[in-house]
mmCIF file of C-alpha atoms in Angstrom:
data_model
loop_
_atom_site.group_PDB
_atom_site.id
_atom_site.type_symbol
_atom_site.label_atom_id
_atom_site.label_comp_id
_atom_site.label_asym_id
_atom_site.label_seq_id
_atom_site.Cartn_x
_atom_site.Cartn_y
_atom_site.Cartn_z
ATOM 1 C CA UNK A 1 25.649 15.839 23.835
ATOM 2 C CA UNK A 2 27.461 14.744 20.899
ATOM 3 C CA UNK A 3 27.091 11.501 19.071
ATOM 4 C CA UNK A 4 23.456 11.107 20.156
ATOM 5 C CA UNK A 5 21.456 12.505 17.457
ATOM 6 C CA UNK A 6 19.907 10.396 14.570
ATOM 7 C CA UNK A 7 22.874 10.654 12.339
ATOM 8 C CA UNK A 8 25.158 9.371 15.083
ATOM 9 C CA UNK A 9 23.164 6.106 14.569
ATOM 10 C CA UNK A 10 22.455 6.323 11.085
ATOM 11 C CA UNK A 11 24.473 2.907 10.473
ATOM 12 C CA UNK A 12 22.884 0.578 12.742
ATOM 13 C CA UNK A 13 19.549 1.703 11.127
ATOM 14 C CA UNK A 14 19.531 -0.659 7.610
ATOM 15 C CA UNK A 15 18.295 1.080 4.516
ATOM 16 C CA UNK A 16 15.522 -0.524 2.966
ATOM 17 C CA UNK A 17 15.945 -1.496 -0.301
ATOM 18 C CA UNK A 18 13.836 -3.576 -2.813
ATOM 19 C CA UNK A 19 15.430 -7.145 -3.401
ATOM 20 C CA UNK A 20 12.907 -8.231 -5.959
ATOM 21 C CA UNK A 21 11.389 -10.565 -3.981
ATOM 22 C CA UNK A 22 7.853 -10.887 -3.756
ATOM 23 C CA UNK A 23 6.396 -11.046 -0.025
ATOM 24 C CA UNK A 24 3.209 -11.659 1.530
ATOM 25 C CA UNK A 25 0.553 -14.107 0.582
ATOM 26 C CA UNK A 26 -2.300 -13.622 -1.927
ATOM 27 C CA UNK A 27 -5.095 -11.317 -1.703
ATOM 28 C CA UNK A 28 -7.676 -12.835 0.687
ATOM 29 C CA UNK A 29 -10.701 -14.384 -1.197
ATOM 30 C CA UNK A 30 -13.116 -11.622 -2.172
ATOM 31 C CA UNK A 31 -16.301 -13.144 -1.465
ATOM 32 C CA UNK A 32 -15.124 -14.104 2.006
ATOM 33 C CA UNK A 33 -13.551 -10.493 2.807
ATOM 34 C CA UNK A 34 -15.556 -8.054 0.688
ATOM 35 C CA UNK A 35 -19.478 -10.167 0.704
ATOM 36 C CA UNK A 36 -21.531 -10.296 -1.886
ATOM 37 C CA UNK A 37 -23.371 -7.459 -3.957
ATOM 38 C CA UNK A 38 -27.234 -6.841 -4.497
ATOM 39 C CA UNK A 39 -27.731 -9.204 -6.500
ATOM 40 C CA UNK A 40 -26.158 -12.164 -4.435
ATOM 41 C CA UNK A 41 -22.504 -12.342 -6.263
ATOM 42 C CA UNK A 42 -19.434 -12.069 -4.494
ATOM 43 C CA UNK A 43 -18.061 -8.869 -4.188
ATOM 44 C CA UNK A 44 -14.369 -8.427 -6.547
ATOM 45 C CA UNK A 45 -11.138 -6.666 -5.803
ATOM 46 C CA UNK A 46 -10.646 -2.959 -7.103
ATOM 47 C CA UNK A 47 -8.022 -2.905 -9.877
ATOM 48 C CA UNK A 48 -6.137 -0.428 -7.913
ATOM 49 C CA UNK A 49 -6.481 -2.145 -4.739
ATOM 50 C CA UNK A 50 -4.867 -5.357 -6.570
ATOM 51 C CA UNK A 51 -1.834 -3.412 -7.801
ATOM 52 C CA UNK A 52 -1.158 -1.673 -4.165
ATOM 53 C CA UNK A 53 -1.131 -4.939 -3.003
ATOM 54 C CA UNK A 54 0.945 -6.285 -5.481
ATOM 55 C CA UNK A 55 3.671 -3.128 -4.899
ATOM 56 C CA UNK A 56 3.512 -3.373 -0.844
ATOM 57 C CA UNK A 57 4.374 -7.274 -1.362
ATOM 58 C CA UNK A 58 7.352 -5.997 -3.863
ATOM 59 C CA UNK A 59 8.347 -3.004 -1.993
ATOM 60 C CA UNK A 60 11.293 -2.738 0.340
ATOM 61 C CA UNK A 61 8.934 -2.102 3.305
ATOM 62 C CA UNK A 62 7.539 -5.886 2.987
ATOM 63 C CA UNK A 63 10.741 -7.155 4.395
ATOM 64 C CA UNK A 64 9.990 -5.552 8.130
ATOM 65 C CA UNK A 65 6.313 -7.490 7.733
ATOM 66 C CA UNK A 66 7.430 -10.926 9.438
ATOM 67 C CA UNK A 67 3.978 -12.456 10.809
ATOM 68 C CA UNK A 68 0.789 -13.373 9.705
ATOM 69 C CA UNK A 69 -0.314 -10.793 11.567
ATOM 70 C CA UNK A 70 1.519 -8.024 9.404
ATOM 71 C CA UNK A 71 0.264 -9.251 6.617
ATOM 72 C CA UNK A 72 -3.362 -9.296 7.989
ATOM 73 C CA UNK A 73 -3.378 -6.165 8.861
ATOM 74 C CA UNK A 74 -2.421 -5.072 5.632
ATOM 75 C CA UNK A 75 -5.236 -6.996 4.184
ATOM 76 C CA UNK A 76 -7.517 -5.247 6.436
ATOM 77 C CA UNK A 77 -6.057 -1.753 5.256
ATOM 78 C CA UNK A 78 -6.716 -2.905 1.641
ATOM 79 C CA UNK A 79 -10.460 -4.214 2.921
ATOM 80 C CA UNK A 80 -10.949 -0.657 3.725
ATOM 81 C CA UNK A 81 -9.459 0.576 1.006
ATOM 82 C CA UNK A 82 -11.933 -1.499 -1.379
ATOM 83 C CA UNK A 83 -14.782 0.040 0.538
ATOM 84 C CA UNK A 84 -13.680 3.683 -0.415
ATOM 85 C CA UNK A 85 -13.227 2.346 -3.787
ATOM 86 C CA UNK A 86 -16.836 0.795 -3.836
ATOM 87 C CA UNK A 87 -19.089 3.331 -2.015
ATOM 88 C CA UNK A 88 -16.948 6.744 -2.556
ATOM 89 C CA UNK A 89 -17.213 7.888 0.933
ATOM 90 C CA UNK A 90 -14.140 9.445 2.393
ATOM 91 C CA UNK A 91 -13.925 9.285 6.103
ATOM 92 C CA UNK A 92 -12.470 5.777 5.014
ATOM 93 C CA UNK A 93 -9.408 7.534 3.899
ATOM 94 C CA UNK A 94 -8.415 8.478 7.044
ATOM 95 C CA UNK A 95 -8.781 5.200 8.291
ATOM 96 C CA UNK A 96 -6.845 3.900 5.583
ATOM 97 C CA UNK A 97 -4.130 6.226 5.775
ATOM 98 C CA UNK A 98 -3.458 5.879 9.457
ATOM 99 C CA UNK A 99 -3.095 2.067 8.050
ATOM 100 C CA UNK A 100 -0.799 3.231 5.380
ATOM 101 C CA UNK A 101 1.257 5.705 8.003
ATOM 102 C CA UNK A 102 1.973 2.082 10.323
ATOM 103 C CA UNK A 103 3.356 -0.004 7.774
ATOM 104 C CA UNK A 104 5.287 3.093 6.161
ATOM 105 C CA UNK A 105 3.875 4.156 2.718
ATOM 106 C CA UNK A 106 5.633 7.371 2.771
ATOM 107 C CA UNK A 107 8.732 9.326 2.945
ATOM 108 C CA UNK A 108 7.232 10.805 6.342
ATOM 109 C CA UNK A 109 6.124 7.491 7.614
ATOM 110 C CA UNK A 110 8.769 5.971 6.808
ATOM 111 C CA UNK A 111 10.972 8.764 8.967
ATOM 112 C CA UNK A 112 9.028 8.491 11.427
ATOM 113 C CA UNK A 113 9.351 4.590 11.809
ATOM 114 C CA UNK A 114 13.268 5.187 11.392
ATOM 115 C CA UNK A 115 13.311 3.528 8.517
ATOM 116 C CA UNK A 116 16.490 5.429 6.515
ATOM 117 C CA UNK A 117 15.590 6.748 3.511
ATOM 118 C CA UNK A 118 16.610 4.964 0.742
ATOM 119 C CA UNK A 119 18.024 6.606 -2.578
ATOM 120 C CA UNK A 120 14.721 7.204 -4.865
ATOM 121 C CA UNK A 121 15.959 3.675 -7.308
ATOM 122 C CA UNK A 122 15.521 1.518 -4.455
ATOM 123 C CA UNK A 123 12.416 2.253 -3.790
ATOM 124 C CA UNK A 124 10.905 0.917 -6.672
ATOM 125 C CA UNK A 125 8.251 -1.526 -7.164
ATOM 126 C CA UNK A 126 6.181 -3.004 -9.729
ATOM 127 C CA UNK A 127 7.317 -5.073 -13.262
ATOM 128 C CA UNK A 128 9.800 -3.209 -15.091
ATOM 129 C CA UNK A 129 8.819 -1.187 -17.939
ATOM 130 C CA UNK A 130 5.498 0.152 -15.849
ATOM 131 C CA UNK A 131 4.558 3.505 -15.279
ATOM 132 C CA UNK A 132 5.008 2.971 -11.401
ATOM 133 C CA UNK A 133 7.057 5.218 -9.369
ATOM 134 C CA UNK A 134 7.307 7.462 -12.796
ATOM 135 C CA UNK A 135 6.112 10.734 -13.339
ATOM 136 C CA UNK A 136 2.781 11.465 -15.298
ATOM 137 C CA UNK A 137 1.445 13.843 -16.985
ATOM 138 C CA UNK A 138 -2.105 15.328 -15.586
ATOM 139 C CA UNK A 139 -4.352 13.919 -18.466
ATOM 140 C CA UNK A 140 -3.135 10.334 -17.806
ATOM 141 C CA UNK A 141 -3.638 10.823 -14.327
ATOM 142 C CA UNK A 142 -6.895 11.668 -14.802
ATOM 143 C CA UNK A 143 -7.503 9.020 -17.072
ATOM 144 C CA UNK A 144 -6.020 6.368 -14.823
ATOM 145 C CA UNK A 145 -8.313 8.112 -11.379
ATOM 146 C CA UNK A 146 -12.044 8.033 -13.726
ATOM 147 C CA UNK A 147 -10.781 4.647 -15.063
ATOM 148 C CA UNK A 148 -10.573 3.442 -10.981
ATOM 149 C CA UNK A 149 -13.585 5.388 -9.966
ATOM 150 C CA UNK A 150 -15.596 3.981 -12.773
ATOM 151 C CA UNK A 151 -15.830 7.626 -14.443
ATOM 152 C CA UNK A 152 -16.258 8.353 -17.837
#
């Protein structure tokens, strides 16, 4: 039947784009969220877990996050996300991407959540003159992965 398909409705479906507003709250307190290590301090933040916080509070997607309770849950993803971080084991992936897949972290998620795709531009986040959402070459990625793993 015509008209019925997802182009038919394309226009009632608004394309997310970033505003340049910053959403969200704060990071939770780490001690609280994270505990405390072996020897009895509280427990800190990834770097890389700080700056995926700070680009899902800049990105376009942060404007369909209206409650407290969209923005917990995203804490919670980035809880998990710290643990991977910390102890290396991966079955917490999966965990966090099934997170990531809710509140729309990719071009698939984000089809799947009929969110319309947005021109490449307006997806981006971070402070201007970064390196996010630009291309790199393999030896800084590298660089930037043993730098977050605590490599070498």
């Amino acid at each position: 039947m015509a008209g019925q398909g997802r182009k038919a409705s394309k226009s009632q479906i608004p394309v997310l784009r970033a505003d340049g507003k910053i959403r969200g709250r704060e990071l939770g307190d780490p001690g609280f969220l994270l505990g405390k290590d072996r020897d009895g301090a509280d427990k800190q933040w990834n770097p890389r877990v700080l700056l995926m916080w700070d680009n899902l509070r800049r990105s376009p997607q942060a404007q369909r996050m209206g409650t407290d309770l969209d923005w917990d849950y995203a804490e919670l993803m980035m809880v998990a996300l710290n643990i991977f971080f910390e102890t290396h084991r991966w079955e917490m992936l999966s965990e966090v991407r099934q997170w990531m897949a809710k509140i729309g972290y990719s071009p698939a998620d984000r089809n799947a959540l009929k969110f319309d795709a947005p021109a490449p531009d307006d997806l981006a986040v971070g402070q201007p003159g970064s390196s996010s959402g630009n291309g790199m070459d393999m030896e800084e990625y590298w660089a930037q992965a043993d730098a977050v793993m605590g490599g070498a």
